[in-house]
CSV table of C-alpha atoms and ligand atoms in Angstrom, one decimal:
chain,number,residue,atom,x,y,z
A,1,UNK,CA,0.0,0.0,0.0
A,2,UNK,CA,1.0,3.5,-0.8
A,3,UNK,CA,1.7,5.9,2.4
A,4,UNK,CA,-1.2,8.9,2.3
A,5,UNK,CA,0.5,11.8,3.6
A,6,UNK,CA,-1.8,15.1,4.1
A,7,UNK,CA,-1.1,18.8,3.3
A,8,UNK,CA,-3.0,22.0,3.0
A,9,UNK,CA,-5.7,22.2,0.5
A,10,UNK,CA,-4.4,25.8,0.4
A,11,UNK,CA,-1.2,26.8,1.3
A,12,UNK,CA,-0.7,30.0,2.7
A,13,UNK,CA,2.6,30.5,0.6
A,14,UNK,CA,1.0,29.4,-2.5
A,15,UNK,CA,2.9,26.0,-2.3
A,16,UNK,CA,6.6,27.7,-2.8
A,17,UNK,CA,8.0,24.9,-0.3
A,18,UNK,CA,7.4,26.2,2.9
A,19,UNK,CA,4.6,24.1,4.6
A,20,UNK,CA,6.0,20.8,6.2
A,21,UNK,CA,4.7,18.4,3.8
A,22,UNK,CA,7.6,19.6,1.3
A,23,UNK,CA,9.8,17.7,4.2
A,24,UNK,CA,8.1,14.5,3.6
A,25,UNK,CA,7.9,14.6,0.1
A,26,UNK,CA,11.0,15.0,-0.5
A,27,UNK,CA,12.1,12.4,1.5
A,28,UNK,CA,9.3,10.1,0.2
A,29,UNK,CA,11.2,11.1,-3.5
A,30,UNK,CA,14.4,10.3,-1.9
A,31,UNK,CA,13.8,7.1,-1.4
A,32,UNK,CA,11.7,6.4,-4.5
A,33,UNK,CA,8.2,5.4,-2.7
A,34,UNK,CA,5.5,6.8,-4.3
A,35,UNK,CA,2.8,8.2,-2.4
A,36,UNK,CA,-0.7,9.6,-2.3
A,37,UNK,CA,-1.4,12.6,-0.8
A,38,UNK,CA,-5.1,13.8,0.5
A,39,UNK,CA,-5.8,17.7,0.8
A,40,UNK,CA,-7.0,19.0,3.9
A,41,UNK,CA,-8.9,22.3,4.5
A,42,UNK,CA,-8.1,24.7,7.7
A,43,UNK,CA,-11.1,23.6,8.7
A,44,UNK,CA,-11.1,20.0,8.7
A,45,UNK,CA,-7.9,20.0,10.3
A,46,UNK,CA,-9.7,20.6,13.4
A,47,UNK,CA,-12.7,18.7,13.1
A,48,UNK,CA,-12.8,15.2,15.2
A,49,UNK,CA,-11.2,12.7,11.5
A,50,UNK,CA,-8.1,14.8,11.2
A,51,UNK,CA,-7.7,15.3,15.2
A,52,UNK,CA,-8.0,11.7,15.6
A,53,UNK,CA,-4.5,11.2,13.3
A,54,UNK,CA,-3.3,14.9,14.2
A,55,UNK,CA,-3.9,15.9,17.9
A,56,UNK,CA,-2.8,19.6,17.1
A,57,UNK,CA,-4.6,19.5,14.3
A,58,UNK,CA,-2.2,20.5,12.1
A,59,UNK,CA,-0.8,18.8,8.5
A,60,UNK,CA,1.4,16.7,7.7
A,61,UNK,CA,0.2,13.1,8.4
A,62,UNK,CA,1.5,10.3,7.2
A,63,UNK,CA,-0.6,6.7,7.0
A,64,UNK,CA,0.5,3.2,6.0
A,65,UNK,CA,-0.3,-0.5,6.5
A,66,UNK,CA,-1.9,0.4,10.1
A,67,UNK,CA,0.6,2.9,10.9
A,68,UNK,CA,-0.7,6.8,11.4
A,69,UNK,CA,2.0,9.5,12.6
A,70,UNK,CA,2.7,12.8,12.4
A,71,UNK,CA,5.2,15.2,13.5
A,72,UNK,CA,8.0,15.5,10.3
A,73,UNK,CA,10.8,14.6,12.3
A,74,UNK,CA,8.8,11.1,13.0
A,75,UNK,CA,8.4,10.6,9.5
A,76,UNK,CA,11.2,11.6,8.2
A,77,UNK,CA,12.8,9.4,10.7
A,78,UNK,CA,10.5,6.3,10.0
A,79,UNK,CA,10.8,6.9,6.3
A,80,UNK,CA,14.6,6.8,6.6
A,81,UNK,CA,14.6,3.6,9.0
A,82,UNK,CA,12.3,1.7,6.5
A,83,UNK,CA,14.0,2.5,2.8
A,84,UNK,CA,17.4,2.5,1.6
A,85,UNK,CA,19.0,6.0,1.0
A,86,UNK,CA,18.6,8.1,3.7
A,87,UNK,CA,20.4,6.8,6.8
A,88,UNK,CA,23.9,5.5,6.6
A,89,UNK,CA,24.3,1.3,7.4
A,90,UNK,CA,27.1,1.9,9.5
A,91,UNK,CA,26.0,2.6,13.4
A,92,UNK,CA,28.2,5.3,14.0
A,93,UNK,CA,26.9,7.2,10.8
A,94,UNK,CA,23.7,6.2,11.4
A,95,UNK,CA,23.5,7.8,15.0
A,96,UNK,CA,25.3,10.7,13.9
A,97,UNK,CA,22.8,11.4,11.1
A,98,UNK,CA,20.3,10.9,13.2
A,99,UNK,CA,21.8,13.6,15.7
A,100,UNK,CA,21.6,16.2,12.9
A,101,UNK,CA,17.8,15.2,12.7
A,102,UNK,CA,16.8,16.4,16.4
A,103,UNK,CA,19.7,19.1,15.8
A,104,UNK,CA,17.6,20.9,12.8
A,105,UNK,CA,14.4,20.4,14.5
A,106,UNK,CA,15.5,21.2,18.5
A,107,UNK,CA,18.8,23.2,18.0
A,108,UNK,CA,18.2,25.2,14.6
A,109,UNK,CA,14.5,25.7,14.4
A,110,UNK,CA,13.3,27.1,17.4
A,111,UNK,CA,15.2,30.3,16.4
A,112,UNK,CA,14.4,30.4,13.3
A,113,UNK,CA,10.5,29.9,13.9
A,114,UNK,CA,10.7,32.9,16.2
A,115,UNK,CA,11.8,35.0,13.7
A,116,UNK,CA,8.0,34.3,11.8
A,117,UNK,CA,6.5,35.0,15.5
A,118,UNK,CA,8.9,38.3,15.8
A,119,UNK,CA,7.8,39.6,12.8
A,120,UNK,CA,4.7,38.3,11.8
A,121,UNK,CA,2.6,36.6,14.7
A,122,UNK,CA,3.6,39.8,17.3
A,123,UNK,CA,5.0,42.5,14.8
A,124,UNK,CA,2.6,44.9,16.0
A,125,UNK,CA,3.4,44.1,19.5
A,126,UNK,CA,4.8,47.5,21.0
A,127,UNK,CA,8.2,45.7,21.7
A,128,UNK,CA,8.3,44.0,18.8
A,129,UNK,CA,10.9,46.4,17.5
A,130,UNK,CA,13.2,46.0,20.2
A,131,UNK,CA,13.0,42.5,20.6
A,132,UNK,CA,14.0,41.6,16.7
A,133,UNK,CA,17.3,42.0,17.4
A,134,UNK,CA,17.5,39.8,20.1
A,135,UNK,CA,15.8,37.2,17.7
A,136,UNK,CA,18.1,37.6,14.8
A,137,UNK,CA,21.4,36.9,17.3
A,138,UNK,CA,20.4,34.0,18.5
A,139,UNK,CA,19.5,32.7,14.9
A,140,UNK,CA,23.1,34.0,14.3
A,141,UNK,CA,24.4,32.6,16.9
A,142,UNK,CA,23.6,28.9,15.9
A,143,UNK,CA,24.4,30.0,12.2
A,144,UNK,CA,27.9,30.6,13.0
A,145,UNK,CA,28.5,27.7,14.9
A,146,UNK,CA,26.7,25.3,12.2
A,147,UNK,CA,28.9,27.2,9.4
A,148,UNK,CA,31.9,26.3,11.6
A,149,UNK,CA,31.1,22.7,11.7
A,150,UNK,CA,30.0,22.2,8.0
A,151,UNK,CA,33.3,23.9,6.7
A,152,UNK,CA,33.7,23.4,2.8
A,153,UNK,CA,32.2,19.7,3.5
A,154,UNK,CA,28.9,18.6,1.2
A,155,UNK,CA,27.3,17.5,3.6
A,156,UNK,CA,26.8,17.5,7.4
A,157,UNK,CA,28.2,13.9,8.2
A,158,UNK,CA,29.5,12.2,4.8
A,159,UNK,CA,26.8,11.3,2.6
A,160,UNK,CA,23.6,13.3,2.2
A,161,UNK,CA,21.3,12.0,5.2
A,162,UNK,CA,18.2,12.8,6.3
A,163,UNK,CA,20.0,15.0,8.5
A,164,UNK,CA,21.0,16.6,5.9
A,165,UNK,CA,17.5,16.9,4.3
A,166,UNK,CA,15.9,18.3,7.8
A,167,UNK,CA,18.5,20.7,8.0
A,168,UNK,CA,18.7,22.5,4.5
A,169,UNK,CA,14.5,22.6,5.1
A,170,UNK,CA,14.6,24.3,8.0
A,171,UNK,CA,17.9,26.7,7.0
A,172,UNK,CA,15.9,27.5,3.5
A,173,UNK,CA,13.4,29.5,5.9
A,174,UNK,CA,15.6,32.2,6.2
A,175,UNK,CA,16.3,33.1,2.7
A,176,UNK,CA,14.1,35.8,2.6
A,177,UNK,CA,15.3,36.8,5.4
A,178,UNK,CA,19.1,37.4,4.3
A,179,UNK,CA,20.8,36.0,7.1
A,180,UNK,CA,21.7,33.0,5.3
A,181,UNK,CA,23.9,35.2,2.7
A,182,UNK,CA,25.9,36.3,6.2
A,183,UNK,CA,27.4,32.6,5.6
A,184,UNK,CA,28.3,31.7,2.3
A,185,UNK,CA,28.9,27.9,2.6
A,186,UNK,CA,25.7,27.7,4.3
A,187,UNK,CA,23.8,29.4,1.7
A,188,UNK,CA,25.6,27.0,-0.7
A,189,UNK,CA,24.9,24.0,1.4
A,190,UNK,CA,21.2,25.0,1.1
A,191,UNK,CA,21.3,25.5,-2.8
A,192,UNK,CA,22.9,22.2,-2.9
A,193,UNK,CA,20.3,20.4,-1.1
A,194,UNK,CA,17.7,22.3,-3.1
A,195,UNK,CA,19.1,21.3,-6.6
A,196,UNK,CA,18.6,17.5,-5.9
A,197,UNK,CA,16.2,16.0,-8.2
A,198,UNK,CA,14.1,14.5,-5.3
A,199,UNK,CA,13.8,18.1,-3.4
A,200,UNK,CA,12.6,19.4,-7.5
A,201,UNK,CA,10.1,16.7,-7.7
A,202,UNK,CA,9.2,17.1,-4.3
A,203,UNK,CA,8.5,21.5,-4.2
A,204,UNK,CA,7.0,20.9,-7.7
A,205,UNK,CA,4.1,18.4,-6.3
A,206,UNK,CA,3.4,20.9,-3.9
A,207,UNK,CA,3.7,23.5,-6.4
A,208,UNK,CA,1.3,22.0,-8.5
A,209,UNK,CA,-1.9,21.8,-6.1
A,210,UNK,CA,-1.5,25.7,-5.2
A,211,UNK,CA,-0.8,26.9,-9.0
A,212,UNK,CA,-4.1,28.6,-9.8
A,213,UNK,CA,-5.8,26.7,-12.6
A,214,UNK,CA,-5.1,28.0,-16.2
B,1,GTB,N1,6.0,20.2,14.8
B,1,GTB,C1,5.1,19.9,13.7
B,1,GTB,C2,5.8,19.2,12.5
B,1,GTB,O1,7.0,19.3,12.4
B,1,GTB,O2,5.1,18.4,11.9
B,1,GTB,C3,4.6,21.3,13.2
B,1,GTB,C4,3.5,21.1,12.1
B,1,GTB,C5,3.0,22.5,11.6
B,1,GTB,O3,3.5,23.5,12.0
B,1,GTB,N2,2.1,22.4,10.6
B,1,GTB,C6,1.6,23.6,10.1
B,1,GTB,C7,0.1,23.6,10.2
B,1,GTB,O4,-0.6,22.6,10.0
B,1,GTB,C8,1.9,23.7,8.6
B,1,GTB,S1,3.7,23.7,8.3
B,1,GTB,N3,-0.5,24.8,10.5
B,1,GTB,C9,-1.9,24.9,10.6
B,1,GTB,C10,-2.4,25.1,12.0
B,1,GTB,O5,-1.6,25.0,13.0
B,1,GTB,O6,-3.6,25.4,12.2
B,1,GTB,C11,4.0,25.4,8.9
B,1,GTB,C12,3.9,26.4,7.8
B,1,GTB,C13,2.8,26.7,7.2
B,1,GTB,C14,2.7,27.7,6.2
B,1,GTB,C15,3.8,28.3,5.9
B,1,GTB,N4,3.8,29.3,4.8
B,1,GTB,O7,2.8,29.3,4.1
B,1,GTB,O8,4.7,30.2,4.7
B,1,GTB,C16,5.0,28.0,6.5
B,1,GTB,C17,5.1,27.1,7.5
């Protein structure tokens, strides 16, 4: 059976990669397992069917043979452990791979995801303007220290991981932002991870359910 994943019906960014589903289908292309994927509105997402796979009610899903998850990092995770291609054989590689999965997700996002609340959720907040730049170096902070780890390497830990994939999808978040030009072989790690056939495929799907129709 194909896995089902769910995204929005109607993406608030118009479907240029930014919604967490992009994160699943590009592994899911990764890997070469094709999947189905079933739209859901804002409003369904928080009516009893989608709660009862989502408690937060919130996309993506994923569903398979039994199994129902959510949470990228999960799937991501569970895709990885059950196809070749994203996780290293070796168990060394394999825990460190997995290390750069909670590190995107606990280390590098958190920051990042406040920037959206600084500037967006609370931007009209009377402190909003003094607290940005307190948001922007602590993003900093983590950037320089990731920048100093990934050096001129391709990748985080030898081959490209799903480490590797959770990582460039959470740094690709900041583009608009600038910060990422502040650290060239981060901005190039990004680009890298962005030219990969699977992560084309994968933005395109999404693409494709916002375009409007001609
Ligand atoms: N921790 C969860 C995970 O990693 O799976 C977080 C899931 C999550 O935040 N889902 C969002 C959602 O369902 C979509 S991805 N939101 C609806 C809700 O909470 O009611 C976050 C997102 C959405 C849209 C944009 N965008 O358009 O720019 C960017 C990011």
């Amino acid at each position: 059976m194909k896995p089902t994943i769910t995204a929005f019906e109607c993406s608030p960014d118009g479907g240029k990669g930014l919604a967490r589903d992009t994160r699943v289908r590009w592994a899911l292309e990764e890997v070469g397992q094709p999947y189905d994927v079933r739209l859901v509105s804002f409003a369904a997402m928080k009516e009893d069917p989608h709660l009862a796979l989502h408690p937060f009610g919130q996309i993506p899903t994923y569903e398979e043979d039994g199994i129902a998850i959510f949470e990228t990092g999960a799937i991501v995770l569970h895709i990885a452990e059950t196809r070749a291609g994203l996780l290293p054989g070796d168990a060394g590689a394999r825990a460190r791979a997995i290390t750069w999965i909670f590190a995107a997700l606990n280390t590098i996002e958190p920051p990042i995801l406040d920037l959206t609340v600084a500037r967006i959720v609370e931007g009209n907040r009377p402190w909003a303007t003094a607290r940005l730049p307190l948001v922007l170096d602590r993003i900093r902070t983590r950037l320089a220290q990731l920048s100093v780890r990934l050096g001129g390497a391709e990748w985080l830990d030898g081959a490209f991981s799903a480490g590797d994939l959770l990582m460039v999808s959470v740094l690709l978040r900041l583009r608009m932002s600038g910060l990422l030009d502040e650290y060239p072989n981060l901005a190039a790690y990004v680009a890298h991870g962005e030219a990969r056939p699977a992560y084309r495929r994968a933005f395109e799907a999404q693409l494709a359910i916002n375009a409007p129709a001609p």
